[in-house]
mmCIF file of C-alpha atoms and ligand atoms in Angstrom:
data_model
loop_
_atom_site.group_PDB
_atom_site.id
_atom_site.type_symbol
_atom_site.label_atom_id
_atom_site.label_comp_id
_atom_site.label_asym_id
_atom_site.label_seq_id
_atom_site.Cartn_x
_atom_site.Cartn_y
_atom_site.Cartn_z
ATOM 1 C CA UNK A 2 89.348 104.854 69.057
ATOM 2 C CA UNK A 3 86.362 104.235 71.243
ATOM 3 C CA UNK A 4 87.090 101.568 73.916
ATOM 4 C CA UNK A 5 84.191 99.977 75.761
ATOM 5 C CA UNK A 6 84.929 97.792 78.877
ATOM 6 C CA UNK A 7 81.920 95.647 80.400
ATOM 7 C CA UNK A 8 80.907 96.756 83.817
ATOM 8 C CA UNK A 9 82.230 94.426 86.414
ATOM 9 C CA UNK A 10 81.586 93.398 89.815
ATOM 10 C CA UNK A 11 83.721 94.092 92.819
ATOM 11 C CA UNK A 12 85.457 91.083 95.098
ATOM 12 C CA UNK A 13 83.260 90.551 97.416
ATOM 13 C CA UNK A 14 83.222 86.848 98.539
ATOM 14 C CA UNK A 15 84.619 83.713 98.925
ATOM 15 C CA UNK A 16 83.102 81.969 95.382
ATOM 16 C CA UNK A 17 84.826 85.695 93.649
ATOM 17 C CA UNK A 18 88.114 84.194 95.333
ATOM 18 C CA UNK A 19 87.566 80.603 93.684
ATOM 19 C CA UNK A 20 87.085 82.834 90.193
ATOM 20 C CA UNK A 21 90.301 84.961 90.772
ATOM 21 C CA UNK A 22 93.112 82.173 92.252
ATOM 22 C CA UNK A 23 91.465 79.533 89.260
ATOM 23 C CA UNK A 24 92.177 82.617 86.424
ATOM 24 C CA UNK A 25 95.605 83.446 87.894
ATOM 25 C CA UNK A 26 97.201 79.956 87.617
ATOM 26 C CA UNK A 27 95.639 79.487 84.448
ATOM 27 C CA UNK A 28 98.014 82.419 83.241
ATOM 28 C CA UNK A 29 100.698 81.052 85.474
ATOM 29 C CA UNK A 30 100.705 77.684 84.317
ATOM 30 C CA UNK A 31 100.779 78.510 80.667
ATOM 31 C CA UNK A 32 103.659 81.448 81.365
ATOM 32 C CA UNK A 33 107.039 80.947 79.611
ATOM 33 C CA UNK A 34 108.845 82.168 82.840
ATOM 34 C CA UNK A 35 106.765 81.095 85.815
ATOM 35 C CA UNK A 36 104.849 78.323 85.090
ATOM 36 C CA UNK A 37 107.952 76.104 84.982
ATOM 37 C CA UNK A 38 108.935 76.960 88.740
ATOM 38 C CA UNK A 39 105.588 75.792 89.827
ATOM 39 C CA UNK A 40 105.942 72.538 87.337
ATOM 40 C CA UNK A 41 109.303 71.589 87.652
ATOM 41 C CA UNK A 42 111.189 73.342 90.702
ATOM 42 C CA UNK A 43 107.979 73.181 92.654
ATOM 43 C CA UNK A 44 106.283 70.446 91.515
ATOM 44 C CA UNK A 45 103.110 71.741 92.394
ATOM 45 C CA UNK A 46 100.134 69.436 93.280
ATOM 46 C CA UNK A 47 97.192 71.922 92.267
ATOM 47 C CA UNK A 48 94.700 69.846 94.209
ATOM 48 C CA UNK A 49 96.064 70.999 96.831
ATOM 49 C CA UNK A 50 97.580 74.188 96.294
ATOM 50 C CA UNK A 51 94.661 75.720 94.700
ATOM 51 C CA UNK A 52 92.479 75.275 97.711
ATOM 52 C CA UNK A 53 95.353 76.860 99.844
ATOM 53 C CA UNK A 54 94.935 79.765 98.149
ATOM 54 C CA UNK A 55 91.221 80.078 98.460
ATOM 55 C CA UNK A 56 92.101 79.794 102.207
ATOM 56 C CA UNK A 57 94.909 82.373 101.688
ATOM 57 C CA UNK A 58 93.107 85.130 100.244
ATOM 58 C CA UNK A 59 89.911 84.494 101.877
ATOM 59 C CA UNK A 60 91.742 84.970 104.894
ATOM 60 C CA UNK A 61 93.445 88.199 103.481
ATOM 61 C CA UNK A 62 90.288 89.705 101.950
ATOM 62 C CA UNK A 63 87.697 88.451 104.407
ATOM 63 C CA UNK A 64 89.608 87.253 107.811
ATOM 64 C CA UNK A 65 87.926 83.396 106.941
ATOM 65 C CA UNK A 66 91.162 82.438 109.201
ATOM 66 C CA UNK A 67 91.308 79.518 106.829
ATOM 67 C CA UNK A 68 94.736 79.615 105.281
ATOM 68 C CA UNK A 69 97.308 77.910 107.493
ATOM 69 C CA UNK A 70 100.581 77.959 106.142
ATOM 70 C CA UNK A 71 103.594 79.600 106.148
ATOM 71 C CA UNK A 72 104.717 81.667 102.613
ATOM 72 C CA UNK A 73 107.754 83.164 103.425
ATOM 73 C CA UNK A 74 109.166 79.108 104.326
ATOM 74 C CA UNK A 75 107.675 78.319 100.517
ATOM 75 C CA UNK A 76 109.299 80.504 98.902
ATOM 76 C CA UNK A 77 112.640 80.826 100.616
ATOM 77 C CA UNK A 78 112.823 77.042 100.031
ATOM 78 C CA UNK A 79 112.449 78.199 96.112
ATOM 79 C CA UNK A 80 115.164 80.671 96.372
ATOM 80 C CA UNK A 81 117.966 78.329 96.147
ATOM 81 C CA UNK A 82 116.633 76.356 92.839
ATOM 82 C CA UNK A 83 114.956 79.084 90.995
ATOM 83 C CA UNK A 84 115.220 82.783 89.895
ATOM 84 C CA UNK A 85 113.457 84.550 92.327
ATOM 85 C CA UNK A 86 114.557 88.149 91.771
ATOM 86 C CA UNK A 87 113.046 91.098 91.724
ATOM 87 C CA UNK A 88 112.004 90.975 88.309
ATOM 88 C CA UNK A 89 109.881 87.260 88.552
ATOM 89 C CA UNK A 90 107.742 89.318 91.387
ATOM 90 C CA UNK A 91 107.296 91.940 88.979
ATOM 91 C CA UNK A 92 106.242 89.614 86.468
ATOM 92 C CA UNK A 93 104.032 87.395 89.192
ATOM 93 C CA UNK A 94 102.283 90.693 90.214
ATOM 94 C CA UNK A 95 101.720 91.713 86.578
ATOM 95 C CA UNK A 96 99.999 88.652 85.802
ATOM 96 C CA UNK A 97 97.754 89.431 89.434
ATOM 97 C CA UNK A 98 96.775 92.459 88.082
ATOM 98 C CA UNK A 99 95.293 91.444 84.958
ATOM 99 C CA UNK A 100 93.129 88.435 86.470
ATOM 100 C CA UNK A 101 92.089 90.565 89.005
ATOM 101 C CA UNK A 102 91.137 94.092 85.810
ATOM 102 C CA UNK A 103 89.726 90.951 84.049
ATOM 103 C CA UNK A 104 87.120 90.268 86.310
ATOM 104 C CA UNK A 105 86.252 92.687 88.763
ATOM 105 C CA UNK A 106 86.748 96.658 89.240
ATOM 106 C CA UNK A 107 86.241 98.492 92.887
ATOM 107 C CA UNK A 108 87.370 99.033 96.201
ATOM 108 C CA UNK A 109 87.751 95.406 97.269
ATOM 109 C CA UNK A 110 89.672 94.560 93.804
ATOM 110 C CA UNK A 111 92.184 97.408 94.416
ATOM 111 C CA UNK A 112 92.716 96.166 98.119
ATOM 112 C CA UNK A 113 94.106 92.809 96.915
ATOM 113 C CA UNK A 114 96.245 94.048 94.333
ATOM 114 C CA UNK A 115 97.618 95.961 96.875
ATOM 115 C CA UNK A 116 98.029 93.592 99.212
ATOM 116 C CA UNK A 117 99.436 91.320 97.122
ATOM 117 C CA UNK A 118 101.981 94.543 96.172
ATOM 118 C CA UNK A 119 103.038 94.600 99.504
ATOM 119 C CA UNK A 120 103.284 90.677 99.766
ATOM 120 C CA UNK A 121 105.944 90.500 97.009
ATOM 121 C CA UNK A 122 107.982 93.474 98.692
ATOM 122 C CA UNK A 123 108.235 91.665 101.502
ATOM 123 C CA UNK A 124 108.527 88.029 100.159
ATOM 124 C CA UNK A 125 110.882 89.703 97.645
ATOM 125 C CA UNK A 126 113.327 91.281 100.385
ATOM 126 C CA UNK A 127 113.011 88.435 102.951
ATOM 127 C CA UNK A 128 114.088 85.948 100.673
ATOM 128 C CA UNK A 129 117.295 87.840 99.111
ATOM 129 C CA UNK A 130 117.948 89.115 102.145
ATOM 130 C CA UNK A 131 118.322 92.515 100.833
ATOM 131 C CA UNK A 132 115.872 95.545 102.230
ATOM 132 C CA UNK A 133 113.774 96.884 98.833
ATOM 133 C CA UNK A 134 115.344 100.531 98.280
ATOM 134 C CA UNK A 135 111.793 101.189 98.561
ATOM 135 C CA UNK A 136 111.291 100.878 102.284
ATOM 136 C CA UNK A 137 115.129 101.622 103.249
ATOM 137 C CA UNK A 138 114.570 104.389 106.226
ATOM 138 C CA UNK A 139 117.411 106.185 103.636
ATOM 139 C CA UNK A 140 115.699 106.461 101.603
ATOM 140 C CA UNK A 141 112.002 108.019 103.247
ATOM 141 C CA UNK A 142 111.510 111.592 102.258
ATOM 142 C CA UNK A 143 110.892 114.316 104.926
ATOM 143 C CA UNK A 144 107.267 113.730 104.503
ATOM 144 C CA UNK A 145 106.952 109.813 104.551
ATOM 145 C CA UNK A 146 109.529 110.534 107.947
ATOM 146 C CA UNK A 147 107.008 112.622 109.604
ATOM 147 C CA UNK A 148 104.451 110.629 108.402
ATOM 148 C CA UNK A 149 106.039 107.012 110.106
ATOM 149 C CA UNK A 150 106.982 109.301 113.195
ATOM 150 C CA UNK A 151 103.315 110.284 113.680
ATOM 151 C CA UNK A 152 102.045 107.282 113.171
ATOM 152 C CA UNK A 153 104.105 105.171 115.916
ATOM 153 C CA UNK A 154 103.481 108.311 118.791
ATOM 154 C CA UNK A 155 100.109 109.179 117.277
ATOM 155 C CA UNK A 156 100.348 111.054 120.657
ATOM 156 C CA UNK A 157 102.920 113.383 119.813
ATOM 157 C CA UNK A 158 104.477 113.118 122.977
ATOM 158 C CA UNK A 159 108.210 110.893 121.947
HETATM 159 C C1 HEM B 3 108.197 85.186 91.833
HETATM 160 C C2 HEM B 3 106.976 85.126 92.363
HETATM 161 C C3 HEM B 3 106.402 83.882 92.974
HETATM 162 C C4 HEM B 3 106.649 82.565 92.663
HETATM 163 C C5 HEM B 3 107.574 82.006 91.592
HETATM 164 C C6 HEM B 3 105.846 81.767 93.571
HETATM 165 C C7 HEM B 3 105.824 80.378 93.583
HETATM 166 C C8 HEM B 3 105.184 79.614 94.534
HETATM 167 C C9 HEM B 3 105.235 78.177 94.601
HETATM 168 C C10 HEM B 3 106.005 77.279 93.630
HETATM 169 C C11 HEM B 3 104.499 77.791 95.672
HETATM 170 C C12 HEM B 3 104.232 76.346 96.138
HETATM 171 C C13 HEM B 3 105.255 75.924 97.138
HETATM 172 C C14 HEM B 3 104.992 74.517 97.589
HETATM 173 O O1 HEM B 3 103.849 74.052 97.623
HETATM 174 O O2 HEM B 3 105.981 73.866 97.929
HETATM 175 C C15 HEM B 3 103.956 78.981 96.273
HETATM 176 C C16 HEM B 3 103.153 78.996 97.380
HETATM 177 C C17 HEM B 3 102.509 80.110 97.856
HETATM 178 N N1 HEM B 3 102.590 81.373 97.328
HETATM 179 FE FE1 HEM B 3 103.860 81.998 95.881
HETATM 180 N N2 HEM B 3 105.125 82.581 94.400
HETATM 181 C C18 HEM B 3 105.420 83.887 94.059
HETATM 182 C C19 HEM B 3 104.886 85.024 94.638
HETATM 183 C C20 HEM B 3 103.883 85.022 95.567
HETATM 184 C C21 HEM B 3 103.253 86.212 96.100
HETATM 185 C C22 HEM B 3 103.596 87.652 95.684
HETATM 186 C C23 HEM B 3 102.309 85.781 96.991
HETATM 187 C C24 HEM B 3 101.343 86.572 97.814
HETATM 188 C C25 HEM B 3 100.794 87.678 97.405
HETATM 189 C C26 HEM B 3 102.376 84.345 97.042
HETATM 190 C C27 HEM B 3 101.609 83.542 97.868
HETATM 191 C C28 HEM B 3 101.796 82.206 98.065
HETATM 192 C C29 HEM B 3 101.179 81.438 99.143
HETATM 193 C C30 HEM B 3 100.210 81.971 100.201
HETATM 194 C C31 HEM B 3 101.629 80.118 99.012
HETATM 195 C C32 HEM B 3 101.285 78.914 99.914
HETATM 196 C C33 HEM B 3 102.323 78.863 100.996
HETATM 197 C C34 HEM B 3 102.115 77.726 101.952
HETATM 198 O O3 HEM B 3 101.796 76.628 101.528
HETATM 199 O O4 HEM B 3 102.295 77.934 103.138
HETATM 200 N N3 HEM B 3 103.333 83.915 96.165
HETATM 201 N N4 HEM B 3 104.390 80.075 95.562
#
């Protein structure tokens, strides 16, 4: 079956920001499983939060040094209220990923997916107070070890 995708710009300002937080709580809001922690546990006011996150991944993406706030104090408040396990990250970063393949493709686009992938690791394991198996020093293999170890001494000389 032939599949035909529209080209699509890269992230590249602040007004592709505006496009990208507006899409994502549009899915949010109308999701069975998140949308209700924002409406009901949260009580969101989207006048305000909205903004917020211009400023947050404006700040992310293209050092604005809008965004004051503090997310892990957010959503630790959450934690005690609301589901907040591994799998609701999952889900939240799903629903990330297909604003962001919805409206752009590139570099810049693949840079806040992934930043947003590393967000929820540590927003994940902060909160639950449990280290992601992920980034347990256990669990490295040889080559992420000597990897970690060069990049700390980048002298070689520990
Ligand atoms: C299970 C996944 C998540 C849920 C249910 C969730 C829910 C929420 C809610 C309800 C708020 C509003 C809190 C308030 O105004 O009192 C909030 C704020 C925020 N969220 Fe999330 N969130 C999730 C994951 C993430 C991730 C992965 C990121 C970053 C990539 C993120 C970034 C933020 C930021 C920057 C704020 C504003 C914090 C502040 O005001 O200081 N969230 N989130």
């Amino acid at each position: 079956m032939k599949t035909t995708t529209m080209p699509r710009p890269d992230l590249t300002d602040r007004e592709g920001i505006v496009l990208l937080v507006n899409g994502f709580y549009e899915r949010i809001r109308a999701d069975d499983q998140l949308g209700p922690i924002f409406s009901d546990v949260a009580k969101v006011d989207w006048d305000s939060h909205l903004p917020r996150m211009y400023d947050f991944w404006d700040t992310v993406m293209f050092r604005s040094g809008t965004f004051r706030g503090n997310p892990l104090t957010a959503h630790a408040k959450l934690a005690p209220h609301t589901d907040m396990s591994r799998a609701k990250f999952d889900h939240w970063l799903t629903l990330f990923r297909e604003t962001v393949a919805a409206l752009f493709e590139g570099e810049n686009a693949e840079h806040i997916v992934r930043c947003a992938e590393d967000m929820a690791n540590v927003l994940h394991s902060k909160i639950n107070n449990s280290r992601d198996q992920r980034f347990d020093p256990a669990n490295l293999s040889d080559e992420q070890r000597q990897r970690y170890a060069a990049h700390k001494s980048p002298s070689g000389s520990r």
